[in-house]
Amino acid sequence: MTDEPLLRVNSLSKFYGSRVGCEDISFDLWPGEVLAVVGESGSGKTTLLNCLSTRLMPTSGTVTYRMRDGAFRDLYRMSEAERRFLMRTDWGFVHQNPADGLRMTVSAGANVGERLMAVGDRHYGNIRATAVDWLSRVEIAEDRIDDEPRAFSGGMRQRLQIARNLVTGPRLVFMDEPTGGLDVSVQARLLDLLRGLVTDLGLAAIVVTHDLAVARLLSQRMMVMKDGRVVETGLTDRVLDDPRAPYTQLLVSSILQV
Amino acid sequence: MNALVENIAQYNFAYLDEQTKRMIRRAILKGIAIPGYQVPFASREMPMPYGWGTGGVQVTASIIGPDDVLKVIDQGADDTTNAVSIRAFFRKVADVAVTTETAKATIIQTRHRIPEYPLAAGQVLVYQVPIPEPLRFLEPRETETRKMHALEEYGLMHVKLYEDIAKHGRIATTYAYPVKVEGRYVMDPSPTPKFDNPKMHMSPALQLFGAGREKRIYAIPPFTEVVSLDFEDHPFEVQSFDQPCALCGAEQVYLDEVILDDHGGHMFVCSDTDHCEKRRENGHTGATAAGSKEAVE
């Protein structure tokens, strides 16, 4: 594809007063690559994700992103207008709780269409056609397009949130526990869908999860965090099948077998 | 009576003290300099409840002078409680001339209509505004809506219009229809019917908006571009009526439905009472002008 990474993270740290959120994190993310960040609750996964997605100002370190014109830009030196524009065009953010990422009081169609209208699309027919197309891609029936997400099940809400994020053709998607709170059969279908979309669209993604099975299914590379630091990183299959750090060994051996 | 007059004499001209007027005038000037931008101001308690035009009254009180001629309308009518009371208020506290004639007024304070008679240069139209923020019902956080205005993120406004079309097959917003001012700020024209939106565009009169409870002032200077938001395939259009005014026969004006009895009798008449009276004085008549309501039943 290309020999330059999409996102470069250099010794990123976030402190909450004297407490560590995450400390000294560096990695590169390549186009089309899915990186899973795993670890137990409180290990700094979500802090890291928020620092990367400009939702939380890091204490130190840099995050640079390769824009569509090929130039690397430091995210925290961009103007707020540019950052927000980036967030709603080139990026997506899938929240664990769909209510955080959706507008619960407007219809599913408008939820999907909002980003299009935000970037200047002013043709109702086209917006609606795109919304129908995306709803079908995330397996939501066309006749639900005018229903509010409040009338949707948890799994449908999550799929709608994914459609809303992908409609502008982003290159990078952040996901925070995308399958949390869903029962296993719904989870399996959502993972299937996500895997298909990520492959079809060539998306790069950073997926935060505490579920190692989700990480195994979705990601090619994996970062294990503990107490705000990265304890192990490597190809997902290697980390899961041959964990080297003691903490990772503990984590892998803690998976319940049915 | 004497005691009342003596009491009134203790008030400053036009009720507000001069420091307050200066503060409000500064907000007005800033609003004129940035058309469509909502300027916060230190709204005062007025001798009337919020929602009755405290914002409009403060703006009027700050710009009115002894030589001004004031007209006040409420939904187009000069003779409803709100209009009569505010007119009487300024006659008492500023001793200014009042009128019901659009052409003779220098300041027109309005609640939710723009007069049918075209406004001229030198006139000032003061709107009473209940909720100045057009994005309010879509985004409840004021911190967020101010940021959206600052960064010109107006996609959400179209989400509302999209919802209208999805639910009703057309843009069903009929009043407080959002406009874009001078290609920059999206603005709520106060709950005027969208019928009046085209009158705001390139108006020779100065338009001032005061929201007392929400503590915001905004303005459209004369000859400013005011464009109603729409979709390419669902363009903006104003209401149309399939019959003329029952009293004066006027067409292409905004009509009110008046219920005549409890047997379903009703008629449509001009919402602008001054416009209707002027036409009738000039000999125009409508279907019920002769006084027989059978004509419309």
XYZ file of C-alpha atoms in Angstrom:
555
model
C 0.000 0.000 0.000
C 2.293 2.740 1.217
C 5.500 2.857 3.141
C 4.433 5.622 5.494
C 2.302 5.183 8.598
C -1.077 6.854 8.996
C -0.657 7.757 12.635
C 2.546 8.257 14.589
C 2.452 8.315 18.361
C 5.573 9.437 20.183
C 6.031 9.026 23.968
C 2.483 10.047 24.759
C 1.641 10.555 28.433
C -1.401 11.683 30.319
C -1.389 12.404 34.038
C -4.392 13.176 36.152
C -2.643 15.223 38.804
C -0.087 12.824 40.234
C -1.971 9.763 38.961
C -0.908 8.108 35.737
C -3.486 7.807 32.958
C -1.079 6.406 30.433
C 2.665 6.866 30.216
C 5.304 6.963 27.497
C 3.367 5.271 24.707
C 4.846 5.154 21.224
C 3.666 3.273 18.161
C 2.913 3.693 14.457
C -0.331 2.701 12.794
C -0.291 1.818 9.105
C -3.169 2.299 6.647
C -5.579 -0.615 6.713
C -4.183 -1.979 9.961
C -6.333 -2.883 12.936
C -4.619 -2.459 16.283
C -6.196 -3.826 19.439
C -5.433 -2.267 22.805
C -6.188 -4.757 25.576
C -5.817 -4.748 29.317
C -7.903 -4.811 32.456
C -10.152 -1.997 33.661
C -8.162 1.036 34.753
C -5.099 0.112 32.696
C -5.313 3.345 30.679
C -6.864 1.988 27.472
C -9.624 4.555 27.218
C -7.355 7.422 28.295
C -5.005 6.461 25.493
C -7.844 6.273 22.979
C -9.179 9.678 24.003
C -5.710 11.224 23.759
C -5.295 9.805 20.265
C -8.696 10.949 19.057
C -8.225 14.536 20.316
C -10.970 14.168 22.865
C -8.502 14.570 25.731
C -5.418 16.776 25.800
C -2.292 14.701 26.605
C 0.189 15.952 29.187
C 3.167 15.354 26.925
C 4.177 13.603 23.740
C 3.021 14.045 20.152
C 0.445 12.462 17.865
C 0.924 13.121 14.162
C -1.508 12.104 11.440
C -0.946 11.810 7.718
C -3.613 13.983 6.096
C -5.179 13.126 2.743
C -2.673 15.391 1.009
C 0.167 13.280 2.441
C 1.465 15.869 4.922
C 1.995 14.870 8.546
C 0.251 17.198 10.995
C 0.611 17.334 14.769
C -2.963 16.909 16.010
C -2.506 19.209 18.955
C -1.027 22.010 16.865
C -4.013 22.104 14.526
C -6.791 24.613 15.082
C -9.904 23.309 16.774
C -11.887 23.846 13.572
C -9.463 21.623 11.623
C -9.505 18.958 14.337
C -13.272 18.844 14.422
C -13.439 18.729 10.648
C -11.004 15.812 10.684
C -13.121 14.046 13.302
C -16.273 14.170 11.243
C -14.775 13.393 7.847
C -11.570 11.367 7.956
C -12.175 9.722 11.324
C -14.865 7.808 13.100
C -15.423 7.153 16.779
C -17.558 4.222 17.889
C -18.587 4.533 21.526
C -19.257 1.610 23.817
C -22.666 3.058 24.616
C -24.425 3.898 21.322
C -26.404 6.666 23.055
C -23.138 8.621 23.341
C -22.476 8.461 19.622
C -25.996 8.793 18.233
C -28.593 11.506 18.320
C -31.309 9.575 20.045
C -34.109 11.997 19.171
C -33.686 12.129 15.404
C -34.411 9.331 12.937
C -31.898 6.692 11.867
C -31.715 8.235 8.397
C -30.845 11.658 9.791
C -28.256 10.074 12.087
C -26.501 8.599 9.084
C -27.022 11.729 6.983
C -25.751 14.232 9.548
C -22.087 13.925 8.581
C -22.973 14.325 4.913
C -24.918 17.486 5.649
C -22.070 18.709 7.851
C -19.674 18.551 4.918
C -22.072 20.442 2.676
C -24.359 17.881 1.021
C -27.605 19.731 0.312
C -29.556 17.253 -1.805
C -32.216 15.428 0.208
C -32.659 12.622 -2.319
C -28.952 11.818 -2.430
C -28.576 11.947 1.349
C -31.498 9.594 1.784
C -30.234 7.189 -0.858
C -26.845 7.065 0.858
C -28.538 6.487 4.206
C -30.591 3.594 2.781
C -27.451 2.082 1.302
C -25.563 2.287 4.595
C -28.428 0.932 6.648
C -28.555 -2.109 4.391
C -24.790 -2.560 4.716
C -25.140 -2.745 8.480
C -28.173 -5.024 8.174
C -30.860 -2.583 9.271
C -34.099 -2.949 7.314
C -34.918 -0.046 5.007
C -38.335 0.485 6.579
C -36.681 1.417 9.890
C -35.034 4.484 8.338
C -37.506 6.949 9.845
C -37.523 5.372 13.306
C -35.622 6.953 16.155
C -32.735 4.925 17.605
C -34.666 4.818 20.877
C -36.881 2.244 19.195
C -33.854 0.094 18.271
C -32.343 -2.832 20.148
C -28.820 -2.537 21.554
C -27.270 -4.390 18.646
C -29.129 -2.308 16.070
C -28.081 0.892 17.800
C -24.472 -0.191 17.670
C -24.750 -1.045 13.964
C -26.409 2.322 13.324
C -23.574 4.054 15.124
C -21.104 2.258 12.883
C -23.005 3.301 9.742
C -23.121 6.906 10.973
C -19.353 6.883 11.384
C -18.458 5.211 8.117
C -20.696 7.202 5.788
C -18.056 9.834 4.969
C -15.488 7.149 4.061
C -13.085 7.697 6.968
C -9.550 6.289 6.914
C -9.232 5.791 10.647
C -11.824 4.586 13.142
C -11.499 4.528 16.915
C -13.593 1.971 18.744
C -14.129 1.819 22.483
C -15.424 -1.618 23.484
C -17.633 -1.843 20.391
C -19.213 -5.109 21.517
C -19.514 -4.356 25.229
C -22.937 -4.973 26.666
C -24.184 -7.111 23.790
C -25.121 -10.760 24.153
C -22.839 -13.277 22.480
C -24.887 -14.059 19.365
C -25.410 -10.363 18.597
C -21.755 -9.796 19.382
C -20.724 -12.468 16.900
C -22.764 -10.916 14.089
C -21.467 -7.445 14.864
C -17.884 -8.702 14.793
C -18.548 -10.417 11.509
C -19.953 -7.196 10.103
C -17.085 -5.087 11.426
C -14.508 -7.481 10.032
C -16.188 -7.351 6.624
C -16.406 -3.557 6.590
C -12.847 -3.042 7.759
C -11.544 -5.369 5.033
C -13.769 -3.983 2.278
C -13.043 -0.351 3.021
C -9.371 -0.784 3.929
C -9.956 1.031 7.215
C -7.316 1.498 9.831
C -8.742 1.047 13.292
C -7.718 1.233 16.910
C -9.962 -1.013 18.974
C -9.955 -0.796 22.736
C -11.330 -3.908 24.378
C -10.913 -6.075 27.428
C -12.233 -9.043 25.466
C -9.310 -11.006 24.021
C -11.586 -12.903 21.658
C -12.708 -9.647 20.058
C -9.080 -8.619 19.692
C -8.219 -11.996 18.120
C -11.018 -11.707 15.571
C -10.608 -8.081 14.555
C -6.982 -7.102 14.903
C -3.694 -7.895 13.262
C -1.569 -6.291 15.947
C -2.035 -6.009 19.652
C -0.865 -3.837 22.510
C -1.233 -5.070 26.094
C -1.503 -2.350 28.747
C -1.102 -2.482 32.479
C -1.053 0.460 34.916
C -0.853 2.968 32.099
C 2.129 1.372 30.353
C 2.495 -0.977 27.416
C 3.794 -4.305 28.699
C 3.800 -6.218 25.440
C 3.168 -5.567 21.792
C 3.210 -7.780 18.722
C 1.145 -9.625 16.150
C -2.156 -10.648 17.694
C -1.724 -14.371 17.115
C 1.795 -14.317 18.481
C 0.800 -12.418 21.628
C -2.161 -14.672 22.326
C -0.478 -17.975 21.488
C 2.925 -17.188 22.911
C 2.596 -14.460 25.521
C 5.961 -13.336 26.855
C 5.292 -10.747 29.556
C 4.118 -12.298 32.830
C 1.048 -10.080 32.867
C 0.040 -11.128 29.362
C 0.493 -14.770 30.343
C -1.833 -14.175 33.273
C -4.341 -12.389 31.042
C -4.358 -15.133 28.409
C -4.632 -17.884 30.982
C -7.575 -16.120 32.606
C -9.845 -16.629 29.594
C -12.765 -18.793 30.609
C -13.187 -21.946 28.568
C -16.720 -23.102 27.845
C -53.502 60.530 39.234
C -51.119 63.176 40.513
C -49.283 60.681 42.668
C -48.836 58.433 39.661
C -47.402 61.201 37.518
C -44.989 62.177 40.279
C -43.875 58.558 40.547
C -43.318 58.328 36.834
C -41.274 61.535 36.936
C -38.677 59.725 39.020
C -37.945 57.314 36.214
C -35.342 58.166 33.611
C -36.463 58.882 30.040
C -37.682 55.592 28.504
C -37.548 53.782 31.868
C -33.974 52.399 31.716
C -31.109 54.336 33.298
C -28.496 55.784 30.954
C -25.737 53.329 31.936
C -27.978 50.423 31.046
C -28.877 52.042 27.731
C -25.187 52.494 26.925
C -24.540 48.834 27.719
C -27.414 47.752 25.481
C -26.364 50.124 22.689
C -22.876 48.648 22.775
C -24.396 45.196 22.364
C -26.549 46.476 19.491
C -23.541 48.040 17.752
C -21.593 44.817 18.089
C -24.583 42.896 16.730
C -24.753 45.221 13.719
C -21.028 44.806 13.137
C -21.370 41.007 13.106
C -24.705 40.358 11.367
C -26.569 37.404 12.828
C -24.192 36.884 15.774
C -25.848 36.618 19.181
C -24.301 39.189 21.519
C -24.757 38.472 25.235
C -25.968 41.444 27.265
C -26.900 42.125 30.887
C -30.652 41.935 30.482
C -32.545 43.876 33.164
C -35.683 43.105 35.065
C -38.516 44.898 33.323
C -41.963 45.691 34.739
C -43.449 42.783 32.799
C -42.983 39.013 32.811
C -40.425 37.213 30.673
C -42.031 36.098 27.452
C -43.999 39.313 27.075
C -41.293 41.131 25.180
C -38.725 42.149 27.796
C -35.919 41.879 25.228
C -37.709 43.956 22.608
C -38.712 46.585 25.178
C -35.121 46.979 26.370
C -33.856 47.396 22.809
C -36.584 49.913 22.032
C -35.935 51.815 25.269
C -32.229 52.071 24.402
C -32.690 53.457 20.896
C -35.812 55.602 21.280
C -35.528 59.400 21.361
C -38.088 62.165 21.989
C -38.682 62.666 18.240
C -39.327 59.011 17.433
C -42.698 57.680 16.374
C -43.404 54.234 17.790
C -45.586 51.458 16.428
C -46.042 48.169 18.284
C -47.582 45.070 16.748
C -48.420 41.677 18.168
C -48.905 38.961 15.526
C -49.447 41.794 13.046
C -52.185 43.474 15.079
C -51.917 46.926 16.673
C -54.858 46.371 18.989
C -54.019 43.296 21.069
C -53.109 43.425 24.765
C -49.358 43.122 24.349
C -49.179 45.795 21.635
C -51.493 48.224 23.430
C -49.672 47.837 26.741
C -46.176 48.333 25.336
C -47.336 51.341 23.323
C -48.919 52.831 26.447
C -45.747 52.067 28.412
C -43.551 54.107 26.096
C -46.068 56.906 25.829
C -45.907 57.140 29.593
C -42.183 56.695 30.256
C -40.808 58.424 27.127
C -43.685 60.650 26.107
C -43.141 59.707 22.461
C -45.632 59.895 19.630
C -47.240 56.559 18.776
C -48.911 55.423 15.605
C -50.441 52.359 14.035
C -49.364 53.360 10.542
C -46.341 51.438 9.308
C -45.180 54.210 6.975
C -45.197 56.882 9.695
C -43.314 54.933 12.371
C -39.586 55.325 12.929
C -39.400 52.392 15.341
C -41.643 49.358 15.030
C -41.520 46.857 17.853
C -42.932 43.553 16.680
C -43.930 40.243 18.080
C -43.724 37.648 15.322
C -44.633 39.562 12.140
C -43.040 41.903 9.639
C -45.535 44.513 8.349
C -46.893 43.988 4.844
C -46.173 47.606 3.868
C -42.532 47.668 2.692
C -40.166 49.166 5.235
C -38.001 52.117 4.253
C -34.486 53.258 5.028
C -34.341 54.962 8.408
C -36.927 52.711 10.018
C -35.940 50.265 12.754
C -37.753 46.977 13.292
C -37.333 45.589 16.831
C -38.198 41.910 17.271
C -39.192 40.268 20.543
C -37.351 36.943 20.649
C -38.217 34.047 22.972
C -35.371 31.636 22.067
C -32.532 33.167 20.062
C -30.573 29.945 19.532
C -31.668 28.175 16.321
C -29.741 25.040 17.322
C -31.241 24.820 20.794
C -33.675 21.955 20.252
C -31.057 19.913 18.440
C -28.148 20.568 20.786
C -29.099 21.517 24.337
C -25.603 22.548 25.503
C -24.965 26.277 25.143
C -21.181 25.701 25.279
C -21.512 23.395 22.286
C -23.855 25.602 20.220
C -21.565 28.611 20.673
C -18.666 26.499 19.457
C -20.731 25.356 16.494
C -21.483 28.973 15.558
C -17.832 29.919 15.997
C -16.640 27.082 13.767
C -19.536 27.415 11.307
C -20.662 23.835 11.916
C -24.204 24.024 10.688
C -24.827 20.484 9.443
C -27.153 19.929 12.374
C -29.548 22.629 11.179
C -30.147 20.629 8.040
C -30.766 17.518 10.139
C -33.905 19.241 11.387
C -35.041 20.039 7.848
C -34.210 16.460 6.813
C -36.413 15.169 9.635
C -39.242 17.387 8.414
C -39.096 15.972 4.912
C -38.714 12.386 6.168
C -41.785 12.751 8.387
C -44.036 15.046 6.376
C -42.785 14.827 2.797
C -41.861 18.518 2.797
C -40.141 21.044 5.030
C -42.880 21.423 7.635
C -41.223 24.189 9.648
C -43.569 27.142 9.213
C -42.255 29.642 11.735
C -38.869 30.420 13.281
C -37.490 29.169 9.985
C -33.664 29.269 10.156
C -31.800 31.709 7.928
C -28.164 32.291 7.070
C -27.113 35.924 7.408
C -24.508 37.395 5.052
C -23.210 33.907 4.276
C -21.967 33.330 7.823
C -24.179 32.997 10.902
C -27.277 30.832 11.055
C -29.957 32.808 12.854
C -33.416 32.291 14.269
C -35.664 35.043 12.877
C -37.842 34.757 16.033
C -41.148 32.935 15.571
C -42.259 34.970 12.557
C -44.047 32.902 9.925
C -41.656 31.838 7.185
C -43.890 33.930 4.924
C -41.957 36.939 6.254
C -38.471 35.500 5.698
C -38.034 36.965 2.180
C -38.832 40.433 3.580
C -35.702 40.272 5.745
C -33.457 39.850 2.713
C -31.876 43.150 1.583
C -34.324 45.126 3.709
C -33.547 48.875 3.734
C -34.606 49.004 7.403
C -32.403 48.098 10.352
C -33.575 44.921 12.114
C -32.763 44.411 15.812
C -33.576 41.319 17.866
C -33.825 41.306 21.655
C -34.207 38.210 23.850
C -34.674 39.342 27.464
C -34.827 36.046 29.291
C -32.006 34.522 27.228
C -29.973 37.766 27.445
C -29.017 37.977 23.782
C -29.176 40.737 21.182
C -28.554 40.277 17.471
C -29.059 42.369 14.382
C -29.407 42.496 10.623
C -28.058 45.767 9.220
C -29.825 47.321 6.207
C -29.217 45.676 2.837
C -27.921 42.409 4.247
C -28.219 39.049 2.550
C -30.642 36.768 4.430
C -31.082 33.309 2.939
C -33.542 30.709 4.223
C -31.940 27.261 4.539
C -33.237 24.485 2.284
C -32.301 21.464 0.166
C -31.571 21.568 -3.554
C -34.469 19.206 -4.239
C -36.741 20.740 -1.579
C -36.316 24.488 -2.046
C -37.589 27.053 0.452
C -41.096 28.265 -0.224
C -43.535 30.473 1.689
C -47.101 29.700 2.694
C -49.774 30.469 0.137
C -53.466 30.972 0.744
C -56.187 29.858 -1.625
C -58.462 32.789 -0.855
C -57.922 36.517 -0.368
C -58.562 38.439 2.863
C -62.296 38.331 3.657
C -62.343 41.987 4.683
C -60.123 43.803 2.221
C -59.622 41.252 -0.540
C -55.809 41.422 -0.305
C -53.787 38.638 -1.913
C -50.129 37.744 -1.349
C -50.415 38.682 2.329
C -50.319 36.582 5.470
C -53.807 35.659 6.697
C -55.177 34.663 10.109
C -58.090 32.308 10.476
C -60.849 33.865 12.577
C -63.554 31.639 14.065
C -66.947 33.332 13.762
C -69.286 31.007 15.636
C -69.424 27.492 17.028
C -70.992 26.036 13.883
C -67.770 25.955 11.875
C -68.076 29.489 10.517
C -64.699 31.061 9.925
C -62.951 33.543 7.720
C -59.409 34.413 6.704
C -58.347 37.997 7.311
C -55.096 39.953 7.076
C -52.889 39.399 10.100
C -51.536 42.945 9.561
C -54.456 45.078 10.839
C -52.942 48.370 9.682
C -52.513 47.056 6.156
C -56.107 45.773 6.122
C -57.586 49.058 7.384
C -55.619 51.115 4.877
C -56.881 48.968 2.020
C -60.483 49.233 3.186
C -60.140 53.030 3.474
C -58.990 53.004 -0.118
C -62.144 51.195 -1.182
C -60.954 47.557 -1.398
C -63.488 45.034 -0.158
C -63.471 41.311 0.512
C -66.148 38.643 0.656
C -67.519 39.631 4.108
C -66.845 43.342 3.922
C -70.566 44.035 3.502
C -71.022 42.555 6.970
C -72.831 39.384 5.959
C -70.983 36.395 7.230
C -73.175 34.106 5.149
C -70.903 34.956 2.271
C -68.160 32.797 3.666
C -70.219 30.078 5.266
